[in-house]
PDB file of C-alpha atoms in Angstrom:
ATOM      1  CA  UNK A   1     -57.485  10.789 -17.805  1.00 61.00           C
ATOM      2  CA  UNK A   2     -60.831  10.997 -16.363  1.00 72.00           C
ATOM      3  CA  UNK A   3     -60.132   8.352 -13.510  1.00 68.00           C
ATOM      4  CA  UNK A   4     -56.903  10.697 -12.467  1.00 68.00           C
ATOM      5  CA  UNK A   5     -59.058  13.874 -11.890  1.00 72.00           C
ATOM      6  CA  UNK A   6     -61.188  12.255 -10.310  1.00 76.00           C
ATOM      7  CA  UNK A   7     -59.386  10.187  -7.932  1.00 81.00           C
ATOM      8  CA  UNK A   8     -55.914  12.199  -7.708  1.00 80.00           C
ATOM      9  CA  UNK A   9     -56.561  13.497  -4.162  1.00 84.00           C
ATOM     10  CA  UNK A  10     -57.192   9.643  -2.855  1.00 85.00           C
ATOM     11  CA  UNK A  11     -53.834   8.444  -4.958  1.00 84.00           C
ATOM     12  CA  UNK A  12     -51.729  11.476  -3.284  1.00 88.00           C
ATOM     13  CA  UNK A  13     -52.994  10.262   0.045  1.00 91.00           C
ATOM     14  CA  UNK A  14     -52.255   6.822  -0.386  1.00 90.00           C
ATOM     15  CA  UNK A  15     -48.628   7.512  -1.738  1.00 92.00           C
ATOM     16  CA  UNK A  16     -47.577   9.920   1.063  1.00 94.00           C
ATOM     17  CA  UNK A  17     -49.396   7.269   3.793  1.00 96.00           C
ATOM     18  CA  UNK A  18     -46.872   4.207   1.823  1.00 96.00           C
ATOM     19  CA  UNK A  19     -44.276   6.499   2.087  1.00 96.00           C
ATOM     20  CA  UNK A  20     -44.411   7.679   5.707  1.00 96.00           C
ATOM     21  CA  UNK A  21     -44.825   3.994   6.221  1.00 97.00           C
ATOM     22  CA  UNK A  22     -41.588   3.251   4.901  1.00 96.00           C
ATOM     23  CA  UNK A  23     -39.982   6.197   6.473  1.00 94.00           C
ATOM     24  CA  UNK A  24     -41.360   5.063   9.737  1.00 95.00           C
ATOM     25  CA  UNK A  25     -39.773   1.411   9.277  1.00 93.00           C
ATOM     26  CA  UNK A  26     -36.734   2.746   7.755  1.00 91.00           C
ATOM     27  CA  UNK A  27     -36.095   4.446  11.514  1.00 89.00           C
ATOM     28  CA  UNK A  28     -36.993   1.881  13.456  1.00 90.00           C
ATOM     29  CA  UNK A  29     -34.479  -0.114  11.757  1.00 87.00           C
ATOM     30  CA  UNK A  30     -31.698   2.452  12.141  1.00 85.00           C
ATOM     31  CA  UNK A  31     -32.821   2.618  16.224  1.00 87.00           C
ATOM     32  CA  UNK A  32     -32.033  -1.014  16.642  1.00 89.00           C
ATOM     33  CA  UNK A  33     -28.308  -0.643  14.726  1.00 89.00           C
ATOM     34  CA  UNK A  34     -24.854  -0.127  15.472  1.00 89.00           C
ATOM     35  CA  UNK A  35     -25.248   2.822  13.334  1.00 89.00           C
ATOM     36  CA  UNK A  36     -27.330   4.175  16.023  1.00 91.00           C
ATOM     37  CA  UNK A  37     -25.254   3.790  18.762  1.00 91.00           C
ATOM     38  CA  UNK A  38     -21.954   5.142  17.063  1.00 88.00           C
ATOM     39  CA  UNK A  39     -24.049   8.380  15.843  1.00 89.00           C
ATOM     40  CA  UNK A  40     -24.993   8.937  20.282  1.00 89.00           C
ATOM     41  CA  UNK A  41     -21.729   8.182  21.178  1.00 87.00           C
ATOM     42  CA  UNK A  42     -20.244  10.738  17.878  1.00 83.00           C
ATOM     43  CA  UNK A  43     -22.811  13.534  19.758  1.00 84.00           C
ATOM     44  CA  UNK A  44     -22.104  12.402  23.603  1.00 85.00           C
ATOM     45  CA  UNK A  45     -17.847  13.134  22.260  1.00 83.00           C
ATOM     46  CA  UNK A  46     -19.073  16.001  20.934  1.00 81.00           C
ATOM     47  CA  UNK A  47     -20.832  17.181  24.572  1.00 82.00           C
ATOM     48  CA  UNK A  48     -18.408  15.788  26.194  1.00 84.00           C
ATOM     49  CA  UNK A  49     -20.688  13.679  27.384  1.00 83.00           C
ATOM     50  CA  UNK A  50     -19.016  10.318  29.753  1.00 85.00           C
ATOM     51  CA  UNK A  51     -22.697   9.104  31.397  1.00 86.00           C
ATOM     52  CA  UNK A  52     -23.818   7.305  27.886  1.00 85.00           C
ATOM     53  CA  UNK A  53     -20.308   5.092  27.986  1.00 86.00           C
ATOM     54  CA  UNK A  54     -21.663   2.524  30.860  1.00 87.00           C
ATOM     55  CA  UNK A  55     -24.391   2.243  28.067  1.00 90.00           C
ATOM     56  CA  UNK A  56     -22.469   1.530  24.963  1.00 91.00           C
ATOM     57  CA  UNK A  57     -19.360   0.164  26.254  1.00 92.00           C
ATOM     58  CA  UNK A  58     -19.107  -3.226  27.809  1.00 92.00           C
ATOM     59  CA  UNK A  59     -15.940  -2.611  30.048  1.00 93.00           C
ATOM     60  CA  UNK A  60     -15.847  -6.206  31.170  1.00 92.00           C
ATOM     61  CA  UNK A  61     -16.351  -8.076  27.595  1.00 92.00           C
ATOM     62  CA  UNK A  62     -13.379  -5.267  26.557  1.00 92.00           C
ATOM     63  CA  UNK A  63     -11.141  -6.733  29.465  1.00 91.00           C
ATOM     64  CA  UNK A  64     -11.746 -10.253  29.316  1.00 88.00           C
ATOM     65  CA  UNK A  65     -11.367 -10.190  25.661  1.00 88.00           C
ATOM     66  CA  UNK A  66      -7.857  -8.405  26.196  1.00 87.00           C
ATOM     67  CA  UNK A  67      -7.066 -10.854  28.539  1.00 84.00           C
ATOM     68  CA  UNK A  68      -7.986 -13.539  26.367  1.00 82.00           C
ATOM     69  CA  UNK A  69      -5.590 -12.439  23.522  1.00 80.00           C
ATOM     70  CA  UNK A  70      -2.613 -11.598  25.606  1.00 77.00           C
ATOM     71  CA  UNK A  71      -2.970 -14.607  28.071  1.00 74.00           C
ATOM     72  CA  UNK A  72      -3.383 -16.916  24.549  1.00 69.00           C
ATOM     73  CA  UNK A  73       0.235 -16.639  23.798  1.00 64.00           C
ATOM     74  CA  UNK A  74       1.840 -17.755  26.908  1.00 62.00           C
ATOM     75  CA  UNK A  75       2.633 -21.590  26.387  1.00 61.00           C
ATOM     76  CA  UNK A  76       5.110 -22.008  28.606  1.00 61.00           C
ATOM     77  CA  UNK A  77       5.243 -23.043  32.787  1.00 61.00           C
ATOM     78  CA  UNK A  78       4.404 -19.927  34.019  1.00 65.00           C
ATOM     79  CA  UNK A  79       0.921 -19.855  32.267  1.00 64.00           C
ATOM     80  CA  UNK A  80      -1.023 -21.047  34.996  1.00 67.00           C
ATOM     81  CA  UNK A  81       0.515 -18.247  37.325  1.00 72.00           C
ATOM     82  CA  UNK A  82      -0.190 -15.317  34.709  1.00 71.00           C
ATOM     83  CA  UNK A  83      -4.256 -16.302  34.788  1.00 72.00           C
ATOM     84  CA  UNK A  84      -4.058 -16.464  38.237  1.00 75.00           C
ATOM     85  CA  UNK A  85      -2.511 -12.465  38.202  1.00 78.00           C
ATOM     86  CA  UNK A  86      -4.981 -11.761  35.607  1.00 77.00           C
ATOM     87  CA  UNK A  87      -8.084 -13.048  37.347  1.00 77.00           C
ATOM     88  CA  UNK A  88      -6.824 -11.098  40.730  1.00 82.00           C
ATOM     89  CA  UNK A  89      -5.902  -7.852  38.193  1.00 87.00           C
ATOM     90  CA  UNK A  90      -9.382  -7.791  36.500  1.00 87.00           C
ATOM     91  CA  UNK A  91     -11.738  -5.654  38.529  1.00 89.00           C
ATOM     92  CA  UNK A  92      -8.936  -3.063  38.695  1.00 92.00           C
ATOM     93  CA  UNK A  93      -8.020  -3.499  34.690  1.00 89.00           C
ATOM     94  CA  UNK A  94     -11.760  -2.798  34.315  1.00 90.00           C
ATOM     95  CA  UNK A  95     -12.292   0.176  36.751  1.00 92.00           C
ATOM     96  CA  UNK A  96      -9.406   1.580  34.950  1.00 92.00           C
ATOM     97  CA  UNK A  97     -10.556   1.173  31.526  1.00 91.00           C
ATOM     98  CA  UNK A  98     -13.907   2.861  32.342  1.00 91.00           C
ATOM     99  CA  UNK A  99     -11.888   5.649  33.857  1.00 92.00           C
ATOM    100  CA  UNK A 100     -10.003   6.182  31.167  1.00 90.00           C
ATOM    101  CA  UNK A 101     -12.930   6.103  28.539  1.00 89.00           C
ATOM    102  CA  UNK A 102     -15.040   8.497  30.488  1.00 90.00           C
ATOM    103  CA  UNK A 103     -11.946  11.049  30.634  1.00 90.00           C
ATOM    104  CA  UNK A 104     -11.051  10.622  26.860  1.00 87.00           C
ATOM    105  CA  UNK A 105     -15.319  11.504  26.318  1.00 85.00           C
ATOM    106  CA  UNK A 106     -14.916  14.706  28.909  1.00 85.00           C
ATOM    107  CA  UNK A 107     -11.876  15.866  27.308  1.00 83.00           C
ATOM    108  CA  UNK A 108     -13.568  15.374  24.123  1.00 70.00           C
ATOM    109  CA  UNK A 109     -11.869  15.963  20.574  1.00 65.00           C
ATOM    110  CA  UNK A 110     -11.043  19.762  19.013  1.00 55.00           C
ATOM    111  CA  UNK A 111     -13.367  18.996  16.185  1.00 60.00           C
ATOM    112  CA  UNK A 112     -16.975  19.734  16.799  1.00 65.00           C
ATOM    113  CA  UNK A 113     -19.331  18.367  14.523  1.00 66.00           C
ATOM    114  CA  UNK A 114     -23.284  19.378  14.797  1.00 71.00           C
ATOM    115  CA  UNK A 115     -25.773  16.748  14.689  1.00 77.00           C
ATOM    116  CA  UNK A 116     -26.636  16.658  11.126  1.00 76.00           C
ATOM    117  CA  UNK A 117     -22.668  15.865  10.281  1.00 77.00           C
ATOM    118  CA  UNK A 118     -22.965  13.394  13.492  1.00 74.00           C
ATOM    119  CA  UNK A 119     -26.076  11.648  11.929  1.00 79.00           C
ATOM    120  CA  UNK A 120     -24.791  11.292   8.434  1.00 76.00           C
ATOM    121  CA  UNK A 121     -21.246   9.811   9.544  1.00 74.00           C
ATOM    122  CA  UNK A 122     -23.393   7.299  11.599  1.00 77.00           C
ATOM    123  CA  UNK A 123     -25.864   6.834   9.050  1.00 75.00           C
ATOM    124  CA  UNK A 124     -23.254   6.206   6.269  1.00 77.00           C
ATOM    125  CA  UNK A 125     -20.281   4.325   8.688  1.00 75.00           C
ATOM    126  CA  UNK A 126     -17.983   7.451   8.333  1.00 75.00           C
ATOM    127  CA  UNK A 127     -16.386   9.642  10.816  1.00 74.00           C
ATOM    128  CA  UNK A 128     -14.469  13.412  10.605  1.00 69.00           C
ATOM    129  CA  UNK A 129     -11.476  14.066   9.399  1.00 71.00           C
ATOM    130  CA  UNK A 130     -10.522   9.796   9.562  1.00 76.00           C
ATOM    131  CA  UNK A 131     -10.772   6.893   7.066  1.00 81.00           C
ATOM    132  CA  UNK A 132     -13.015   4.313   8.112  1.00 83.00           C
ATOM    133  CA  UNK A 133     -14.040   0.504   7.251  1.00 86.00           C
ATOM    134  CA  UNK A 134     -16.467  -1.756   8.326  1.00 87.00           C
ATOM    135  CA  UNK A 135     -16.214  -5.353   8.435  1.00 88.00           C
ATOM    136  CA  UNK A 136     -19.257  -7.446   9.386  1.00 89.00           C
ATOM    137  CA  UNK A 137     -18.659 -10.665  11.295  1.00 88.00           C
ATOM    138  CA  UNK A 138     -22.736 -11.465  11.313  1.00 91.00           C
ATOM    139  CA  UNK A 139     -25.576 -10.182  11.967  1.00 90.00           C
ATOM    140  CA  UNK A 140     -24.739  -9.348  15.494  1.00 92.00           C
ATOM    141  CA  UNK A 141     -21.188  -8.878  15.743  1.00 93.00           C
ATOM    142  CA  UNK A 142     -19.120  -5.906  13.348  1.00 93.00           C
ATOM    143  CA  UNK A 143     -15.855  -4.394  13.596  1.00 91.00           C
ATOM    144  CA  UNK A 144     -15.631  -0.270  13.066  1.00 90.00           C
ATOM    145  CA  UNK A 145     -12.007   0.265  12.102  1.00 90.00           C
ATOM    146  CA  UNK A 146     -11.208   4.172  12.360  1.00 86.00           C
ATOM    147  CA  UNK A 147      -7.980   5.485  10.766  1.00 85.00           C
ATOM    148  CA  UNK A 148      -6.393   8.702  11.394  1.00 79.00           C
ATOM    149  CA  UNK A 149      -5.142  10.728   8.412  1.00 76.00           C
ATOM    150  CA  UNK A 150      -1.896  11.418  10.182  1.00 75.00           C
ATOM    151  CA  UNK A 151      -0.651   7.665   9.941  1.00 70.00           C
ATOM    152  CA  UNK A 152      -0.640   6.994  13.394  1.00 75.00           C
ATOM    153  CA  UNK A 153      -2.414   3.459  12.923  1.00 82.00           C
ATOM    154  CA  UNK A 154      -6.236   2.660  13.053  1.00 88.00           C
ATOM    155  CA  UNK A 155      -8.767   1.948  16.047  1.00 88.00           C
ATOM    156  CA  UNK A 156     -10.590  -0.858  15.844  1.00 91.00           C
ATOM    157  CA  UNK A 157     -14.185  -1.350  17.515  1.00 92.00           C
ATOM    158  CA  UNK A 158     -15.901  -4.446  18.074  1.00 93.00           C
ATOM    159  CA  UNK A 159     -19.920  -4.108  17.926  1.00 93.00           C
ATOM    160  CA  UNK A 160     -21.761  -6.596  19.602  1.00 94.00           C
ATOM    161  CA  UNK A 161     -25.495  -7.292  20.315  1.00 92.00           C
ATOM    162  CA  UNK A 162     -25.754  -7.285  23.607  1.00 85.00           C
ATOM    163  CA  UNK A 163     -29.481  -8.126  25.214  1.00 87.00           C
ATOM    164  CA  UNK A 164     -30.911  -6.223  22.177  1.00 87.00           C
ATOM    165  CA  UNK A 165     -28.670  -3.485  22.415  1.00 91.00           C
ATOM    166  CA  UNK A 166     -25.092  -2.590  20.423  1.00 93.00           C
ATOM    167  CA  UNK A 167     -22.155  -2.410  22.618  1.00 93.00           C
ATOM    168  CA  UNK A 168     -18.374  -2.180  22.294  1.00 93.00           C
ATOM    169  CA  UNK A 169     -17.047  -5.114  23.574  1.00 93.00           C
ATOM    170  CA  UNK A 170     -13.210  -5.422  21.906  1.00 93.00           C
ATOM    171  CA  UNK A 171     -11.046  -2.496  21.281  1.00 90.00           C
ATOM    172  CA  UNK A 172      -7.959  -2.354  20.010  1.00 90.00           C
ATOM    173  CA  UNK A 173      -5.290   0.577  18.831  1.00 87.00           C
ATOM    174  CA  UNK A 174      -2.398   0.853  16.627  1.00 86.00           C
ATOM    175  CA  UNK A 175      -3.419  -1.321  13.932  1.00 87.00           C
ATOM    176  CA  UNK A 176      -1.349  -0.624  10.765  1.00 86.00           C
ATOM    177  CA  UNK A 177      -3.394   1.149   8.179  1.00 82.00           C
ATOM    178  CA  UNK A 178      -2.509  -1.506   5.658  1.00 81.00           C
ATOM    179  CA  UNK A 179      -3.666  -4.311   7.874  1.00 83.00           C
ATOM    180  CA  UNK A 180      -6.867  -2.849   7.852  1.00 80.00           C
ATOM    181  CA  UNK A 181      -7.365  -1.685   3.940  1.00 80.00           C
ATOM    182  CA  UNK A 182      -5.522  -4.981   2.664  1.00 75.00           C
TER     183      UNK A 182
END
């Protein structure tokens, strides 16, 4: 009992200096996440916000990877004829798609959600008024599937690590809700 009076300051120092440590790592771990970047993009919806989506989207990963799929199932003659339209089509698929992003992020949602709510959907994969899963592929690749309440399907979002940084590089709409939660 003796040693605790006397040393209790020096103890209570040293436990709040381990704990700020872990704090400290704790963030810098939840900077460099996908978590992260859905919980600026959650609060640049919110602001209606479209400059942050050249930083978190990856418009021509999205496209190619589009192309990809739909291009994949054509086995017949004409294949070699629909790449060719598809490689002419491609910087105008793209400059649509980031149109069309940046409008759905200035026209923004009806819910508003402050930045504590933004943060702890982020922080615990979640989003308002929606189901959601997430589906790891690695440690550098995730899906983010989003599914309205209403039963209109689900959203998925592929996360990638991109030069250090999360982007969306696949996206993809309509997915039935029990595709998804199967």
């Amino acid at each position: 009992m003796e040693f605790l009076k006397k040393y209790w300051k020096k103890s209570l120092i040293a436990l709040a200096a381990i704990l700020v440590i872990m704090l400290f790592f704790q963030f810098i771990s939840w900077c460099s996440s996908a978590r992260y970047a859905r919980f600026i993009l959650y609060n640049a919806a919110d602001r209606k916000d479209s400059s942050l989506c050249d930083k978190y989207w990856d418009y021509e990963k999205v496209i190619d990877n589009q192309l990809r799929s739909s291009l994949g199932e054509v086995e017949d003659g004409l294949g070699g004829l629909a790449y060719a339209m598809a490689a002419n089509m491609r910087p105008m698929l793209i400059a649509q798609l980031e149109a069309g992003v940046k409008e759905s992020y200035e026209e923004g949602s009806s819910i508003k959600d402050n930045i504590f709510v933004n943060f702890w959907n982020s922080y615990t994969n979640q989003a308002s008024n929606s189901a959601t899963k997430l589906k790891k592929i690695n440690k550098n690749k995730e899906n983010f599937f989003i599914c309205d309440f209403d039963d209109s399907g689900c959203r998925m979002f592929t996360w990638e690590k991109v030069n250090k940084k999360w982007k969306i590089t696949n996206f993809e709409a309509g997915i039935p809700i029990k595709k998804v939660f199967d």
